[in-house]
């Protein structure tokens, strides 16, 4: 098989992986990541009894030896790397979609462009305890988690190989998580991927046409006619967007114009932590701990000073599945009007 | 509530629906369909004992009164519309994403474009029996089903209001189906949606640059270096595409250049039925009856004579969920290389 090679050993980690590639589909122009090694990921969900019988959770305190060596941690001064004593711990993804070590596998081919799937893929373990969700963390711990997002995004932004870094979370089996222990992920890539690129292009075009940031205009519009506002304070606006793809889709947007999350001052990040905790608490309460994804869209690396873009977090509850219509048309059907979703999340009642 | 209006009565069907809209997101340019009425869809899966206790299945023979009146059916000569005696039956979707009756709800708004969600949404009930899947239908019944696809696509293509018709199937709860009785769906829309539009634009650009249909070129390439071929005959090629977004994604492509499915001659449609049955049988056998979606991409309505596009069916097994990375980046991670998927489906062994 062209694409398979033998398992290799690095830092004591032996695993059978295959060469990963970025590949472009000639009929759609879409890029995908072919990452055969990820098929071997363990799936671990269930009650604590089921867990006790199964393999130990690699993200629990005391099991640090089950992950690759840590990259960064918020830990007690007297504790040692890769031992207990941490509050937030960042490790390489053991089944990465992209790696720094990938050999150049791309061949020049006019019909089928491909290239080595270079990148970084990290896991941010958001608590040493297993049975917590992000919404139930203490305020202190929540701040620590969000400051660790900024810390890792800043660090990866210094690496000249990366052009975009995406921080995202999969909460619950129904949102694609493979481990239930609370964690988010961070992927750094050599190019800006399609979804943020599309937003950046539209924001740039809007700025060129009007001299204004489209997100600033949106914020003004939504706060002035608050049918889609869930809550707001001095720093952040939580709203259901006009053309939400998902039922109860929610955005969290800083009110001040800020292109890059990584450049946000500590006060903004603290305010963000408070708003994010509040919206997750409401989503859990109103929708009954639904599976959800969230991600931060921010300026590409090294473009932080530009004026036209505005970072934001988008939360996508996964109450229905994308199906044949969505995959076949590219358009989503949302069966809850954003105005109704905002009312429900605003009042805390369904 | 701006978006809600009272239930209404039509053809004996009383239901509480809300105004549907197409809405465009100003930050991404994506269109969505806001269809509040669909939140009331029943979900019906389970063993036959569970079903007997639950509501009767509206798609079973004998329960015709539980659906809106039929649009079309392949039925015995002596049988009457909306009674038993049919083999394939087409009815309006009771919880449509788009309808012909939608009042114009769109307001001109520079920031938030929207328009009335006009369209047609039909259900093709593919067998009078409940406990069958498409792959297990007899060859005769399979042909009948596929000919009914052509029949409905032809009929909708005559309606000057529609510009695109998407035929798709959701098989299994994990692929977004809400009823387990075997059926496919058909949505006709006043515009070409994003996913096929992207393909049409690329195919047109390729044709303008080279004078060739990109699908014809792909077919030649794949049959000449058959690492991604599952099987082929004189009429059809079944392959795993080079940049598959989903594990075991499979395309079925007619070998002769044919822009529109609805214009395919009966012999081609019969050959298509044989190949589709064969690939579904293999997918079920090798992957254990996985949930999957499929859809047909074809020329937009009234563009059938153009030379640059080539219809095809795309099957997307749903073995993993799209998660935060996919929604946040727009790029998919596929953990099974298409060459490996093709080998498995070719040999019938995993």
XYZ file of C-alpha atoms in Angstrom:
700
model
C 0.000 0.000 0.000
C 1.380 3.337 -1.064
C -0.096 5.139 1.907
C 0.840 2.854 4.755
C 4.131 2.624 6.514
C 5.343 0.774 9.577
C 4.699 1.873 13.143
C 7.507 3.956 14.597
C 8.755 4.838 18.028
C 9.165 8.351 19.392
C 9.350 9.521 23.000
C 8.419 6.013 24.023
C 5.208 6.108 21.933
C 4.831 3.178 19.611
C 1.890 3.278 17.316
C 0.884 2.213 13.898
C 0.213 5.325 11.886
C -0.101 6.024 8.234
C 1.005 8.968 6.181
C -1.413 11.845 6.501
C -2.180 14.114 3.598
C -4.080 17.219 2.700
C -5.948 16.351 -0.514
C -8.024 18.543 -2.792
C -11.134 17.229 -4.508
C -11.010 18.200 -8.185
C -14.810 18.359 -8.507
C -15.511 20.683 -5.545
C -12.194 22.345 -4.719
C -12.603 21.234 -1.099
C -9.549 20.165 0.890
C -9.748 17.223 3.261
C -7.310 15.714 5.718
C -6.741 12.014 5.171
C -5.553 10.829 8.600
C -5.636 7.021 8.770
C -4.069 6.812 12.256
C -7.189 8.319 13.845
C -9.263 5.220 13.121
C -7.570 3.639 16.152
C -8.815 6.211 18.648
C -10.414 4.672 21.717
C -13.983 5.738 22.518
C -14.699 6.128 26.170
C -18.115 7.132 27.494
C -20.329 5.684 30.174
C -21.147 5.462 33.848
C -18.371 5.435 36.464
C -18.903 1.662 36.967
C -18.489 1.045 33.260
C -15.379 3.208 33.304
C -13.836 1.375 36.263
C -14.041 -1.858 34.276
C -12.715 -0.288 31.115
C -9.284 1.182 30.457
C -8.313 4.058 32.745
C -9.027 7.568 31.424
C -5.817 9.073 30.019
C -6.937 12.596 30.961
C -7.491 11.937 34.698
C -5.022 13.174 37.294
C -2.671 10.309 38.170
C -2.782 8.876 34.630
C -0.389 11.384 33.078
C 1.825 8.559 31.796
C -0.992 7.546 29.418
C -0.646 10.708 27.331
C 2.335 11.975 25.368
C 4.549 14.318 27.467
C 2.882 17.605 28.369
C 3.491 20.782 26.365
C 2.249 23.198 29.009
C 0.349 23.063 32.277
C -1.102 25.306 34.971
C 0.234 23.397 37.948
C 1.228 23.819 41.601
C 4.782 25.147 42.040
C 6.021 22.036 43.824
C 4.591 19.587 41.265
C 6.600 18.059 38.413
C 5.749 17.910 34.708
C 3.769 14.801 33.735
C 2.763 14.107 37.311
C -0.320 15.162 39.317
C -0.767 18.668 40.724
C -2.058 20.422 37.584
C -5.268 22.346 37.021
C -5.109 22.586 33.230
C -2.799 20.393 31.158
C -1.948 20.590 27.446
C -0.607 17.538 25.608
C -0.130 16.564 21.966
C -3.130 14.707 20.536
C -2.146 11.034 20.542
C -4.164 10.476 17.351
C -3.438 13.723 15.547
C -5.098 14.893 12.357
C -1.931 16.858 11.572
C 1.624 16.429 12.865
C 4.899 18.287 12.747
C 6.710 15.088 11.778
C 4.822 14.199 8.619
C 7.170 13.409 5.732
C 6.422 15.163 2.475
C 4.052 12.707 0.825
C 2.511 15.012 -1.752
C 3.174 14.392 -5.386
C 2.653 17.029 -8.014
C -0.458 15.956 -9.856
C -2.617 18.294 -11.889
C -5.847 16.431 -11.284
C -5.230 15.489 -7.654
C -3.324 18.119 -5.651
C -2.079 16.933 -2.276
C 0.516 17.922 0.271
C 2.009 16.724 3.511
C -0.432 17.180 6.384
C 1.880 19.350 8.479
C 0.442 20.989 11.548
C 0.074 20.811 15.298
C -2.775 19.127 17.153
C -2.999 19.692 20.905
C -5.463 18.695 23.599
C -6.303 21.084 26.446
C -7.427 19.001 29.434
C -9.693 21.387 31.287
C -9.873 19.748 34.694
C -8.008 16.989 36.562
C -11.412 15.561 37.589
C -13.339 13.273 35.260
C -16.961 13.964 36.085
C -17.265 17.654 35.332
C -18.441 19.587 32.316
C -17.131 22.990 31.312
C -20.332 24.699 32.477
C -19.920 23.378 36.038
C -16.294 24.463 36.599
C -15.673 27.084 39.281
C -15.192 30.645 38.103
C -11.482 30.453 38.933
C -11.006 27.239 37.008
C -13.004 28.559 34.079
C -10.704 31.607 33.867
C -7.674 29.352 34.035
C -9.037 27.293 31.129
C -9.758 30.328 28.954
C -6.373 31.874 29.762
C -4.789 28.575 28.718
C -6.584 28.892 25.347
C -4.941 32.302 24.944
C -1.561 30.998 26.126
C -1.499 28.158 23.579
C -2.850 30.310 20.734
C -0.138 32.904 21.463
C 2.565 30.269 21.548
C 1.471 28.656 18.282
C 1.167 32.098 16.668
C 4.901 32.556 17.153
C 5.643 29.547 14.942
C 6.267 30.844 11.433
C 5.060 27.562 9.896
C 1.450 28.109 10.972
C -1.000 30.444 9.346
C -4.184 29.598 11.252
C -4.968 28.072 14.630
C -8.436 26.741 15.422
C -9.512 26.155 19.002
C -12.570 23.925 19.269
C -14.523 21.750 21.639
C -16.589 18.615 21.118
C -18.818 18.032 24.141
C -20.589 14.701 24.269
C -20.681 11.616 22.101
C -23.362 13.222 19.938
C -20.983 16.075 19.057
C -18.134 13.816 17.945
C -16.167 13.646 21.201
C -14.322 10.351 21.652
C -13.400 10.853 25.320
C -15.829 12.269 27.864
C -13.242 13.828 30.207
C -13.628 17.594 29.689
C -11.183 18.882 27.047
C -10.837 21.174 24.063
C -8.514 20.896 21.088
C -6.268 23.148 19.116
C -5.128 22.585 15.553
C -2.522 24.825 13.918
C -2.335 24.684 10.129
C -0.082 25.992 7.367
C -3.045 27.654 5.557
C -6.325 29.352 6.436
C -9.069 26.736 6.057
C -12.240 27.266 4.049
C -14.754 28.325 6.727
C -12.745 31.136 8.339
C -11.388 32.139 4.925
C -14.930 32.673 3.682
C -15.676 34.880 6.702
C -12.446 36.812 6.308
C -13.147 37.478 2.641
C -16.652 38.730 3.367
C -15.490 40.879 6.266
C -12.730 42.373 4.108
C -15.131 43.113 1.253
C -17.563 44.735 3.678
C -14.791 46.847 5.184
C -13.573 47.934 1.764
C -17.122 48.912 0.746
C -18.184 50.674 3.944
C -15.106 51.342 6.086
C -16.746 49.400 8.924
C -16.215 46.036 10.583
C -19.253 43.882 9.792
C -19.241 42.396 13.292
C -19.305 45.875 14.859
C -22.269 46.716 12.603
C -23.995 43.462 13.598
C -23.467 44.178 17.287
C -24.979 47.628 16.899
C -27.959 46.242 15.003
C -28.619 43.382 17.415
C -28.354 45.445 20.590
C -30.690 48.036 19.074
C -33.415 45.511 18.158
C -32.815 42.823 20.763
C -35.047 39.970 19.518
C -31.964 37.749 19.033
C -30.013 38.836 22.126
C -29.626 36.289 24.936
C -27.698 38.531 27.321
C -25.004 41.189 27.249
C -22.716 43.101 29.533
C -20.193 45.853 28.988
C -17.757 43.480 27.242
C -19.690 40.707 25.479
C -22.869 40.066 23.544
C -24.441 36.571 23.452
C -26.873 36.205 20.558
C -28.571 33.722 18.256
C -27.461 34.693 14.742
C -29.997 35.728 12.086
C -29.129 32.785 9.794
C -28.247 30.143 12.397
C -27.430 26.769 10.790
C -28.177 24.846 13.993
C -31.089 24.994 16.439
C -30.009 27.194 19.390
C -26.755 28.180 17.679
C -25.209 30.947 19.775
C -22.404 33.433 19.170
C -20.371 35.209 21.803
C -18.848 38.410 20.407
C -16.634 40.981 22.173
C -18.252 44.421 21.970
C -14.964 46.212 21.452
C -13.359 45.716 18.067
C -10.703 43.009 18.560
C -9.374 41.105 15.536
C -7.467 38.308 17.320
C -8.381 36.313 20.406
C -4.687 35.791 21.197
C -4.171 39.573 21.402
C -7.132 40.168 23.740
C -6.154 41.786 27.036
C -6.554 39.792 30.244
C -9.632 41.803 31.287
C -11.407 40.847 28.055
C -10.453 37.199 28.466
C -11.792 37.228 32.045
C -15.055 38.792 30.843
C -15.182 36.208 28.059
C -14.796 33.425 30.630
C -17.755 34.788 32.619
C -19.997 35.068 29.538
C -18.998 31.666 28.194
C -19.678 30.016 31.540
C -23.068 31.754 31.682
C -24.147 30.712 28.192
C -22.988 27.097 28.669
C -24.888 26.940 31.968
C -28.042 28.167 30.231
C -27.664 25.793 27.286
C -27.184 22.852 29.668
C -30.144 23.888 31.830
C -32.598 24.668 29.037
C -31.679 21.918 26.590
C -30.720 19.211 29.115
C -26.911 18.931 28.736
C -27.020 18.625 24.948
C -23.997 17.609 22.908
C -22.427 20.682 21.352
C -19.410 21.974 19.483
C -17.830 25.365 19.837
C -14.922 27.055 18.120
C -13.176 30.419 18.084
C -12.745 32.217 14.778
C -9.971 34.793 14.861
C -7.549 36.603 12.548
C -5.016 34.400 10.789
C -1.604 34.284 12.398
C 0.537 37.365 11.621
C -2.515 39.283 10.331
C -3.546 40.412 13.823
C -3.258 44.140 13.151
C -5.851 44.274 10.385
C -8.989 46.239 11.071
C -11.722 44.386 9.248
C -12.174 41.199 11.289
C -13.478 40.616 14.791
C -12.955 37.407 16.727
C -15.953 35.439 17.982
C -16.925 32.118 19.530
C -19.650 30.073 17.841
C -21.527 27.405 19.811
C -23.358 24.745 17.800
C -25.703 22.528 19.853
C -26.071 19.165 18.130
C -29.749 18.362 18.582
C -30.330 17.031 15.062
C -27.888 15.517 12.593
C -26.790 17.063 9.354
C -28.324 14.689 6.804
C -28.559 14.066 3.065
C -30.085 17.450 2.355
C -27.334 19.348 4.170
C -24.461 17.311 2.693
C -25.995 17.350 -0.764
C -26.981 21.016 -0.917
C -24.524 22.688 1.441
C -27.503 24.499 3.001
C -28.731 23.722 6.495
C -32.332 23.361 7.594
C -32.831 24.815 11.076
C -36.127 23.936 12.703
C -35.907 26.521 15.503
C -36.099 30.180 14.483
C -33.179 32.108 16.066
C -35.678 34.596 17.558
C -37.400 31.715 19.343
C -34.064 30.168 20.436
C -32.927 33.511 21.854
C -36.194 33.925 23.747
C -35.806 30.462 25.272
C -32.158 31.002 26.266
C -32.919 34.532 27.496
C -35.782 33.432 29.730
C -34.123 30.152 30.706
C -37.336 28.283 29.902
C -38.389 26.107 27.050
C -44.069 36.178 17.697
C -43.282 37.601 14.319
C -42.506 34.214 12.828
C -45.424 32.166 14.057
C -48.881 32.030 12.634
C -51.918 29.933 13.325
C -52.413 26.379 12.167
C -54.357 26.090 8.951
C -56.372 23.473 7.200
C -55.700 22.143 3.699
C -56.814 18.864 2.190
C -57.928 17.781 5.626
C -54.465 18.400 7.110
C -54.483 20.633 10.144
C -51.140 21.489 11.570
C -49.394 24.257 13.369
C -46.702 25.587 11.114
C -44.612 28.710 11.101
C -43.401 30.884 8.280
C -40.344 29.405 6.628
C -37.591 31.549 5.207
C -34.387 31.351 3.275
C -31.927 33.556 5.195
C -28.396 34.601 4.308
C -25.715 34.950 6.974
C -23.920 38.268 6.472
C -20.625 36.963 7.897
C -20.298 33.831 5.740
C -22.649 34.346 2.795
C -24.239 30.954 3.542
C -27.979 30.505 3.044
C -30.004 28.477 5.514
C -33.608 27.379 5.608
C -35.398 28.384 8.805
C -38.244 25.842 9.015
C -39.830 25.918 12.477
C -42.611 23.460 11.604
C -40.118 20.595 11.316
C -39.438 20.589 15.052
C -42.707 18.666 15.436
C -41.640 15.691 13.309
C -42.230 12.342 14.984
C -39.210 10.057 15.385
C -39.950 6.409 14.844
C -37.295 3.714 15.185
C -37.208 0.457 17.093
C -38.104 -3.224 17.148
C -41.407 -4.419 15.724
C -42.775 -4.896 19.294
C -41.900 -1.312 20.158
C -43.528 -0.178 16.931
C -46.731 -2.105 17.584
C -47.136 -0.199 20.844
C -46.261 3.144 19.303
C -48.152 5.089 16.672
C -48.660 3.231 13.389
C -46.059 3.877 10.666
C -47.484 6.403 8.176
C -45.476 4.825 5.320
C -46.811 1.259 5.701
C -49.349 -0.146 3.270
C -52.797 0.232 4.794
C -51.894 3.478 6.570
C -52.172 5.698 3.494
C -54.621 7.973 5.313
C -51.785 9.027 7.646
C -49.905 10.840 4.874
C -50.986 13.793 2.755
C -52.666 12.656 -0.515
C -50.289 10.908 -2.914
C -48.651 12.768 -5.798
C -47.703 9.697 -7.782
C -47.546 5.938 -7.284
C -46.519 2.747 -9.038
C -49.624 0.741 -8.216
C -51.719 -2.171 -9.450
C -54.234 -1.162 -12.148
C -57.257 -2.084 -10.046
C -56.104 -0.200 -6.942
C -57.213 3.310 -6.012
C -55.091 6.327 -5.087
C -54.366 6.610 -1.362
C -55.296 2.984 -0.750
C -53.151 -0.182 -0.680
C -51.898 -1.886 -3.859
C -48.859 0.315 -4.540
C -45.215 -0.638 -4.914
C -43.689 2.841 -4.739
C -45.634 5.847 -3.462
C -44.766 9.540 -3.551
C -46.378 11.972 -1.110
C -45.694 15.552 0.015
C -43.457 15.728 3.083
C -45.795 16.397 5.996
C -43.106 18.499 7.714
C -41.585 20.190 4.680
C -38.447 22.312 4.680
C -39.894 24.222 1.698
C -43.480 24.552 0.492
C -45.359 25.886 -2.491
C -47.765 27.741 -0.220
C -45.348 29.902 1.700
C -46.437 33.549 1.834
C -43.761 36.088 0.962
C -42.169 36.725 4.341
C -38.895 38.251 3.187
C -38.204 41.893 3.865
C -35.624 43.881 1.998
C -32.771 44.325 4.444
C -29.223 45.123 3.433
C -27.592 43.354 6.345
C -29.948 40.384 6.519
C -31.232 39.160 3.137
C -34.112 36.702 3.304
C -36.858 35.405 1.061
C -39.890 33.176 1.175
C -38.865 29.516 1.420
C -40.695 28.429 -1.727
C -40.084 24.934 -3.009
C -41.386 21.399 -3.133
C -40.526 18.645 -0.674
C -41.631 15.113 -1.531
C -41.130 11.705 0.055
C -40.603 8.609 -2.099
C -41.773 5.583 -0.118
C -39.675 2.785 -1.565
C -41.601 -0.265 -0.398
C -45.030 -0.989 1.103
C -43.258 -3.240 3.679
C -41.704 -1.767 6.792
C -38.795 -4.066 7.541
C -36.705 -3.779 4.417
C -33.708 -1.665 3.502
C -32.957 -0.429 0.016
C -30.109 -2.937 -0.403
C -32.435 -5.898 0.217
C -35.159 -4.970 -2.296
C -35.670 -7.334 -5.227
C -34.099 -6.316 -8.503
C -37.538 -5.506 -9.935
C -38.480 -3.344 -6.996
C -35.107 -1.614 -7.046
C -35.633 -0.680 -10.709
C -39.091 0.587 -9.913
C -37.679 2.797 -7.170
C -34.946 4.241 -9.357
C -37.382 4.815 -12.213
C -39.622 6.650 -9.755
C -36.682 8.934 -8.936
C -36.435 9.755 -12.633
C -40.184 10.170 -12.953
C -40.393 12.710 -10.115
C -37.248 14.574 -11.188
C -38.679 14.865 -14.715
C -42.008 16.093 -13.445
C -40.453 18.726 -11.152
C -38.135 19.819 -13.967
C -41.189 20.914 -15.938
C -42.142 23.421 -13.252
C -40.681 26.779 -14.277
C -40.451 27.902 -10.638
C -37.708 25.384 -9.810
C -34.083 25.678 -10.733
C -32.633 22.681 -8.894
C -33.991 19.386 -7.587
C -32.034 17.332 -5.054
C -32.857 13.687 -4.514
C -31.393 12.322 -1.278
C -31.695 9.516 1.205
C -31.106 9.341 4.947
C -30.750 5.725 6.031
C -30.765 5.123 9.766
C -31.100 7.257 12.852
C -27.368 7.991 12.741
C -27.755 9.557 9.282
C -30.557 11.920 10.304
C -33.551 9.798 9.270
C -36.603 10.384 11.436
C -38.643 7.414 10.177
C -37.108 4.001 9.579
C -39.512 2.828 6.845
C -37.418 2.866 3.656
C -37.798 6.184 1.807
C -35.916 8.877 -0.059
C -36.709 12.563 -0.396
C -36.796 15.134 -3.115
C -36.515 18.879 -2.656
C -37.037 21.293 -5.555
C -35.716 24.810 -5.055
C -35.886 28.174 -6.833
C -32.048 28.451 -6.922
C -29.018 26.172 -7.248
C -27.732 25.556 -3.705
C -24.113 26.032 -2.672
C -22.721 22.490 -2.909
C -23.835 21.655 -6.466
C -23.137 25.249 -7.539
C -19.525 24.864 -6.437
C -19.229 21.657 -8.487
C -20.900 23.226 -11.509
C -18.558 26.207 -11.407
C -15.469 24.005 -11.186
C -16.703 21.717 -13.953
C -17.459 24.711 -16.171
C -14.030 26.249 -15.536
C -12.373 22.916 -16.309
C -14.358 22.555 -19.513
C -13.514 26.086 -20.601
C -9.811 25.471 -19.930
C -9.498 21.996 -21.462
C -12.605 21.290 -23.564
C -13.227 18.181 -21.466
C -15.726 17.120 -18.819
C -13.812 16.733 -15.544
C -15.871 13.662 -14.624
C -14.992 11.969 -17.925
C -11.321 12.723 -17.207
C -11.660 11.350 -13.678
C -13.283 8.171 -14.969
C -10.456 7.644 -17.425
C -7.851 8.230 -14.745
C -9.483 5.970 -12.170
C -10.121 3.062 -14.508
C -6.526 3.298 -15.731
C -4.989 3.151 -12.223
C -7.655 1.217 -10.356
C -6.540 1.608 -6.712
C -9.761 3.498 -5.889
C -12.153 1.423 -8.028
C -14.660 -0.783 -6.207
C -16.269 -2.283 -9.300
C -17.325 -1.297 -12.793
C -19.317 -2.539 -15.724
C -20.006 -1.202 -19.176
C -22.269 1.563 -17.833
C -21.140 2.550 -14.320
C -18.033 3.027 -12.224
C -18.163 2.700 -8.398
C -15.169 4.332 -6.757
C -13.898 5.888 -3.546
C -12.962 9.466 -4.478
C -9.385 10.753 -4.071
C -10.385 13.400 -1.502
C -13.265 11.601 0.244
C -14.672 13.621 3.143
C -16.176 10.550 4.825
C -14.747 7.110 5.596
C -15.912 4.727 2.823
C -17.447 7.570 0.798
C -18.398 6.112 -2.577
C -19.390 7.655 -5.889
C -21.370 5.990 -8.630
C -20.725 7.660 -11.990
C -22.176 6.808 -15.409
C -19.337 6.076 -17.844
C -21.062 7.784 -20.743
C -21.185 11.543 -20.555
C -24.658 12.403 -19.229
C -25.339 15.832 -17.701
C -28.764 15.205 -16.174
C -30.106 12.165 -14.339
C -33.650 13.020 -15.454
C -32.569 12.775 -19.115
C -30.870 9.387 -18.733
C -32.332 6.699 -20.965
C -34.149 3.761 -19.391
C -31.214 1.390 -20.076
C -28.853 3.642 -18.118
C -31.321 3.937 -15.251
C -31.665 0.127 -15.147
C -27.867 -0.259 -15.100
C -27.716 2.399 -12.394
C -30.234 0.427 -10.318
C -28.061 -2.709 -10.583
C -24.878 -0.873 -9.563
C -26.558 1.009 -6.730
C -28.052 -2.189 -5.350
C -24.636 -3.863 -5.554
C -22.761 -1.072 -3.759
C -25.408 -0.766 -1.019
C -25.262 -4.526 -0.481
C -21.486 -4.363 -0.103
C -21.582 -1.362 2.232
C -24.168 -3.104 4.418
C -22.220 -6.377 4.445
C -18.761 -4.931 5.057
C -19.655 -2.127 7.460
C -22.588 -3.817 9.230
C -25.644 -1.876 7.977
C -24.151 1.528 8.729
C -26.209 4.718 8.666
C -25.573 6.563 5.421
C -26.734 9.418 3.232
C -26.758 9.524 -0.524
C -27.710 12.162 -3.030
C -27.722 12.700 -6.776
C -25.991 15.745 -8.207
C -27.211 16.626 -11.675
C -27.490 19.600 -14.041
C -29.753 22.421 -12.857
C -33.226 22.376 -14.320
C -33.386 23.757 -17.890
C -29.569 23.533 -18.255
C -29.693 19.879 -19.265
C -28.109 20.320 -22.670
C -24.824 21.753 -21.424
C -21.735 19.687 -22.005
C -19.527 20.329 -19.002
C -21.305 18.504 -16.169
C -21.899 14.829 -15.519
C -24.429 13.516 -13.028
C -23.330 11.276 -10.194
C -24.554 9.691 -6.971
C -22.500 10.250 -3.815
C -22.885 7.858 -0.861
C -21.674 9.116 2.536
C -21.528 6.431 5.248
C -21.921 8.080 8.655
C -19.461 6.190 10.815
C -18.123 9.226 12.659
C -19.730 12.588 13.326
C -18.670 15.869 11.863
C -17.371 17.716 14.931
C -15.925 21.047 16.030
C -12.981 20.810 13.659
C -15.177 20.188 10.616
C -17.767 22.870 11.470
C -15.084 25.369 12.459
C -12.701 24.827 9.548
C -14.962 23.613 6.755
C -12.419 20.814 6.146
C -13.165 17.196 6.947
C -10.836 14.729 8.613
C -11.221 11.261 7.085
C -9.575 8.482 9.045
C -9.809 5.843 6.274
C -7.717 6.431 3.165
C -9.916 6.071 0.043
C -7.462 3.492 -1.370
C -7.994 1.362 1.745
C -11.786 1.894 1.663
C -11.885 0.826 -2.002
C -9.832 -2.277 -1.255
C -12.206 -3.252 1.546
C -15.342 -2.665 -0.541
C -13.770 -4.352 -3.581
C -12.809 -7.480 -1.652
C -15.922 -7.440 0.519
C -13.760 -7.918 3.639
C -12.676 -5.602 6.405
